[in-house]
Amino acid sequence: MSPVQQGPLWTVLLVPVLLGTLALCGAAFARILEARADGRRISGVVLAAPLAESGRLLVQQRRTVVASDRFLARTGVVLVPVAAVGAALVVPLGSTAASDLSVGIVWFNAMEIVMWAALWMAGWGTNSVWGLVGGYRFVVQGMSYELPHMFALITVATGAASLSVADAVAAQDGLWFVVWMPVAFMAFLLSSLALSFAGPFDTATGRDVAGGVLAEFSGVDRLLLLAGRWLLLAAAAAMSVPLFLGGGAGPLLPPWLWTVLKTVAVLGVLVWVRSRTATVRMDRFAEFGWIVLIPLTLLQALVVAVVVVSRGTSMGGM
Amino acid sequence: MAPADADLLVVCGTPGPRLGDAIERVWSQVPAPRARADVGSADGARDELDRVPHRLRDATGAGHACVSPATEEARPEPGHGTVASAHEVQAHEVQAHEVQAHEVQVDEVPTHEMSGHEMSGGHDMHMMHVGEVAGLPMADRAPDRDGLTLDVLQMSLGPVLSDWPAGLVVHVTLQGDVVQTARVEVVGEPGPAWDGSPAASALDGLAQLLGVCGSSTAARTARRLRDDVLAGTVDSAVLHRFARRLHRSRTLRWATDGLGRLDDGRPDLAGDATARWLRWLDTAEHGGPAPDAGRAAAAVTALPGLVEGRELASVRVVVASLNLDLDALVTVPR
C-alpha cells in the first residue's frame, strides 16, 4: 500500500463536502431505523428526511430569550460544525490527506476539546435553565470520556511511534491496530458517541431537559448544532479507520474506496448503537468512566508500550 | 421537545383557564412559520388534523394566535399521515421570501447592550449583581445541602411539557440542577378518566418513560404498539419481542434503577421506577388491573418526597414512572 501523502491545497475544500455527505448518510440511516420502529414503510420521504428537516430549519424564524448572550451562544453554535470539519482535515482518504500534520492525532483531539467550549457556550449563552443544565452536563460528560479517549489515542501513537496519522497508517502494514488494541478501539468508539453528544451520551441535549443545549435554538442556529453533531460523529467514524482499521489497506479495491467502506461500516454501527440504547445517566457514566474505562485503557496502553519496547522499535520519532 | 423545535401546536380537549394560559405562552414561543390545531373532542380530531398541512403551508407566522410545542409524536389514526409528514410537506413548500419578513425575534427585548455585557461575565455576574437584568430578577443565593452557597432558581415543570402528564405542575427550587424543594399542583379541567384497555395505558406510560430516558426508538415502537392495541390489531409476537428487548436493555435499567422508590403503599406503585415499568410490560403483554383514581392520588401525594434532593433529570424519570392519569383525580390532594 502506498504511504499517506499530503494532498494538494484544493483537497481542503473537498473535506466539508465529503464529511457532509457522510453525515447525511448517517442521518438518513437513523431515520430508517426510526421508520422501522414506527412501523412505517422505508420510502424516499424517509431517506430525504434529513434534507427536508434542514430545509425546514433554514426557513424557520430564529429566536432568542430575554437577556441572552447572543455573541457567546452564536459563537458556540458556529464552532460545533467548524470543529467537526477541522477534525476531519487530518483524516486521510486512501493515500491522500488534506493535511498531513506531524501532530495530526493531537490536532484531532484539540478539535474535540473545542467542542467542550462550544457546547457549553451555546448552553450558557441562551440564558435558559435548560441550556445551562445541558451545557454543564456536557462538561461533566467530557470529564468522564475524555481521559479514556486520550489514552486510546496515546495507545495508537505509541504503537506507531509517532503522532502523525500517516505514520499510524503505515505502522499497521500487516497487522491492524484493532487486533492488538481492542480496548482502545472500543474506548474510541464510545467516546465518538460521547463527543458528538449522541445517544446513549446525549444528556446534554436530553429530552428530560427539554432539549438542553438545543432547547432555545430554532432555525439556522438549530440546524448548525444538529448538523454539527452529525458531522462530528462522521468525523470520529472516519478517524477510527486510519487509527485502528488500517486506513485504506485492503485487497482488490482502491485504497480510497476501502477507506470509505470502512468509515461507512463504523458509522453504521455507531448509529445503530445510538438508536438501541437509553441515555446513560451522568453519575453512572462518570463512575464507569473513571473506575472501569480509565484503568482498562491505561492497561491497554501499558501492554502496547511493552510490546513496542520489546520489539526494539526505534523510538526516535517520539 | 421544546417550543423552539415545533411548527405545529395541537391542543387536545378543552383546557381550563390556567392550562389555557400556559398553552398561550408556549404558543408565543413557537417560531414561525407555525400552525395551531385545536382539537376539541375525539370526533373531529381526524378532520382537524387533516387540515393542518394546509394551514402550515399558508402560515406566514406572526399574526396568528396559536399555542404550544407540538406533541411531535403525532398520534396518527391508522392509515393517516403523521404530524412528522406534515413537517416535511411544509419544509418544501414554504417560500423563503415569505419568512424573511418575520426575522424579528419573538422574545426580543430592547436591551442589546445589557445582553452583551452583563451576561458574559460568568461568575462575576453572580458575585456582583443581585438585582434585575432586562426586568427579570436575578437568581439569589442560599446555602445548599453540601454547605456551599449556590444560586437558587425557582422553576416550574409543566403544565405542558413533552412526555409529561398534561396539567401537572411541579414547582421546584433548584440549586445547580439539584431539586431542593418541590411542590405539586394540578391545573386544568379534569376530563373523563381512562377506561380503555389497561395494556394501552401501560404502553402509553412506557412510551413516555422511554422518551424521557432517551430511548427514542423504543419509545416509537411503544407508541405504535399502543395504537395497535387500541385498534385491536396488535401482533403478540411483536409485542413479545419488544418486551424481551426492554427486559435485556442494560442502559434502560441504568437510567431507572433506584429512582422513585415507594415501599410503603399500593402494590401497583411499589418498588423503584424499574420495578414499575417491568410491571407495565407485564400488563401490556398479559393484561392487568385497570389504573384507578386511588393510584393517581397516591402518586401525586408521594411525588414531592420522591424528587427532593434529586437531579433535575431524575424528576422527569420519576414522574414518568408513575404513569399519572390526572383525569382520574377528582380532588387535588394538598
XYZ file of C-alpha atoms in Angstrom, chain A residues 130-306:
177
model
C -32.382 24.006 30.248
C -29.488 25.257 28.177
C -27.408 25.863 31.261
C -28.045 22.398 32.658
C -27.351 20.883 29.234
C -24.099 22.802 28.808
C -22.797 21.776 32.197
C -23.826 18.200 31.612
C -21.626 18.103 28.547
C -18.668 19.326 30.562
C -19.284 16.613 33.168
C -19.556 14.083 30.373
C -16.292 15.362 28.955
C -14.618 14.704 32.281
C -15.762 11.092 32.012
C -14.968 10.246 28.402
C -12.034 12.456 27.546
C -9.341 10.683 29.559
C -10.144 7.196 28.197
C -10.324 8.813 24.756
C -6.916 10.405 25.132
C -5.428 7.156 26.394
C -6.854 5.408 23.337
C -5.184 7.988 21.078
C -1.928 7.719 23.037
C -2.017 3.951 22.614
C -2.185 4.393 18.832
C 0.592 6.971 18.921
C 2.727 4.592 20.991
C 2.103 1.742 18.573
C 3.020 3.957 15.624
C 5.872 5.693 17.490
C 4.557 8.918 16.018
C 1.803 11.500 16.424
C 1.204 11.664 12.681
C -1.861 9.928 11.252
C 0.144 8.897 8.176
C 2.659 7.083 10.386
C -0.190 5.378 12.243
C -1.494 4.025 8.949
C 1.983 2.958 7.863
C 2.564 1.156 11.170
C -0.500 -1.014 10.535
C 1.031 -2.569 7.435
C 0.374 -6.236 8.093
C -1.460 -6.024 11.415
C -4.262 -3.595 12.101
C -4.194 -1.852 15.435
C -7.710 -3.006 16.214
C -6.344 -6.541 16.565
C -3.913 -5.816 19.360
C -5.588 -2.676 20.743
C -9.229 -3.787 21.011
C -9.833 -1.944 24.283
C -8.504 1.307 22.847
C -10.745 0.814 19.809
C -13.832 0.271 21.965
C -12.974 3.292 24.110
C -12.546 5.338 20.931
C -15.958 4.285 19.604
C -17.675 5.019 22.919
C -16.098 8.425 23.129
C -17.035 9.088 19.489
C -20.666 8.856 20.536
C -19.980 10.919 23.629
C -18.122 13.718 21.876
C -20.882 14.119 19.320
C -23.419 14.135 22.178
C -25.286 11.311 20.514
C -27.216 8.662 22.424
C -26.508 6.983 24.828
C -24.426 10.034 25.738
C -26.968 12.693 24.772
C -27.629 14.041 28.255
C -26.546 17.498 27.083
C -29.495 17.580 24.693
C -31.711 15.160 26.590
C -35.443 15.038 26.273
C -35.607 15.099 30.048
C -34.311 18.688 29.999
C -36.473 19.752 27.068
C -33.551 19.511 24.676
C -30.921 21.017 26.987
C -28.463 22.988 24.886
C -30.876 22.770 21.957
C -33.901 23.920 23.960
C -33.952 27.564 22.911
C -32.440 27.343 19.440
C -34.534 27.383 16.321
C -33.904 27.998 12.653
C -30.348 28.246 11.389
C -28.836 28.031 14.876
C -30.540 24.731 15.491
C -29.509 23.488 12.054
C -25.846 24.260 12.762
C -25.977 22.422 16.088
C -27.758 19.371 14.711
C -25.645 19.230 11.567
C -22.521 19.776 13.641
C -23.425 16.804 15.785
C -23.719 14.558 12.713
C -20.523 15.959 11.209
C -18.714 15.168 14.450
C -19.978 11.618 14.539
C -18.964 11.187 10.886
C -15.528 12.703 11.554
C -14.952 10.385 14.513
C -16.044 7.360 12.474
C -13.724 8.421 9.661
C -10.833 8.885 12.090
C -11.256 5.389 13.507
C -10.249 3.971 10.109
C -6.669 5.316 9.888
C -6.190 4.887 13.635
C -7.370 1.315 14.065
C -8.564 -0.252 10.820
C -5.509 0.036 8.630
C -6.598 3.117 6.689
C -7.010 2.339 3.008
C -5.470 -1.142 3.282
C -7.450 -3.941 1.650
C -7.401 -6.313 -1.313
C -8.592 -5.575 -4.874
C -10.358 -2.254 -4.320
C -8.503 1.067 -4.437
C -7.423 2.491 -1.052
C -9.879 5.420 -1.120
C -12.791 3.032 -1.590
C -11.618 0.878 1.308
C -11.452 3.968 3.493
C -14.996 4.914 2.527
C -16.337 1.388 3.054
C -14.749 1.042 6.483
C -15.916 4.503 7.522
C -19.490 3.790 6.470
C -19.419 0.492 8.359
C -18.177 2.135 11.566
C -20.695 4.954 11.211
C -23.468 2.422 10.685
C -22.544 0.608 13.885
C -22.422 3.873 15.819
C -25.840 4.979 14.537
C -27.303 1.591 15.354
C -25.945 1.666 18.906
C -27.255 5.204 19.208
C -30.771 4.082 18.373
C -30.780 0.992 20.563
C -29.696 2.456 23.880
C -31.241 4.628 26.546
C -29.383 7.687 27.751
C -26.775 6.842 30.345
C -27.177 8.920 33.467
C -24.231 11.191 34.104
C -23.473 9.890 37.591
C -23.441 6.323 36.318
C -21.241 7.166 33.344
C -18.789 9.138 35.471
C -18.438 6.086 37.705
C -17.990 3.755 34.737
C -15.552 6.115 33.027
C -13.273 6.521 35.993
C -13.460 3.086 37.582
C -13.640 0.860 34.512
C -12.630 2.705 31.343
C -9.588 4.602 32.572
C -7.847 1.585 34.177
C -8.666 -0.570 31.147
C -7.317 1.934 28.641
C -4.241 2.514 30.801
C -3.622 -1.205 30.889
C -4.023 -1.309 27.118
C -1.506 1.491 26.728
C 0.888 -0.397 29.007
C 0.583 -3.619 27.000
C 1.237 -1.771 23.757
C 4.169 0.093 25.258
C 5.735 -3.155 26.476
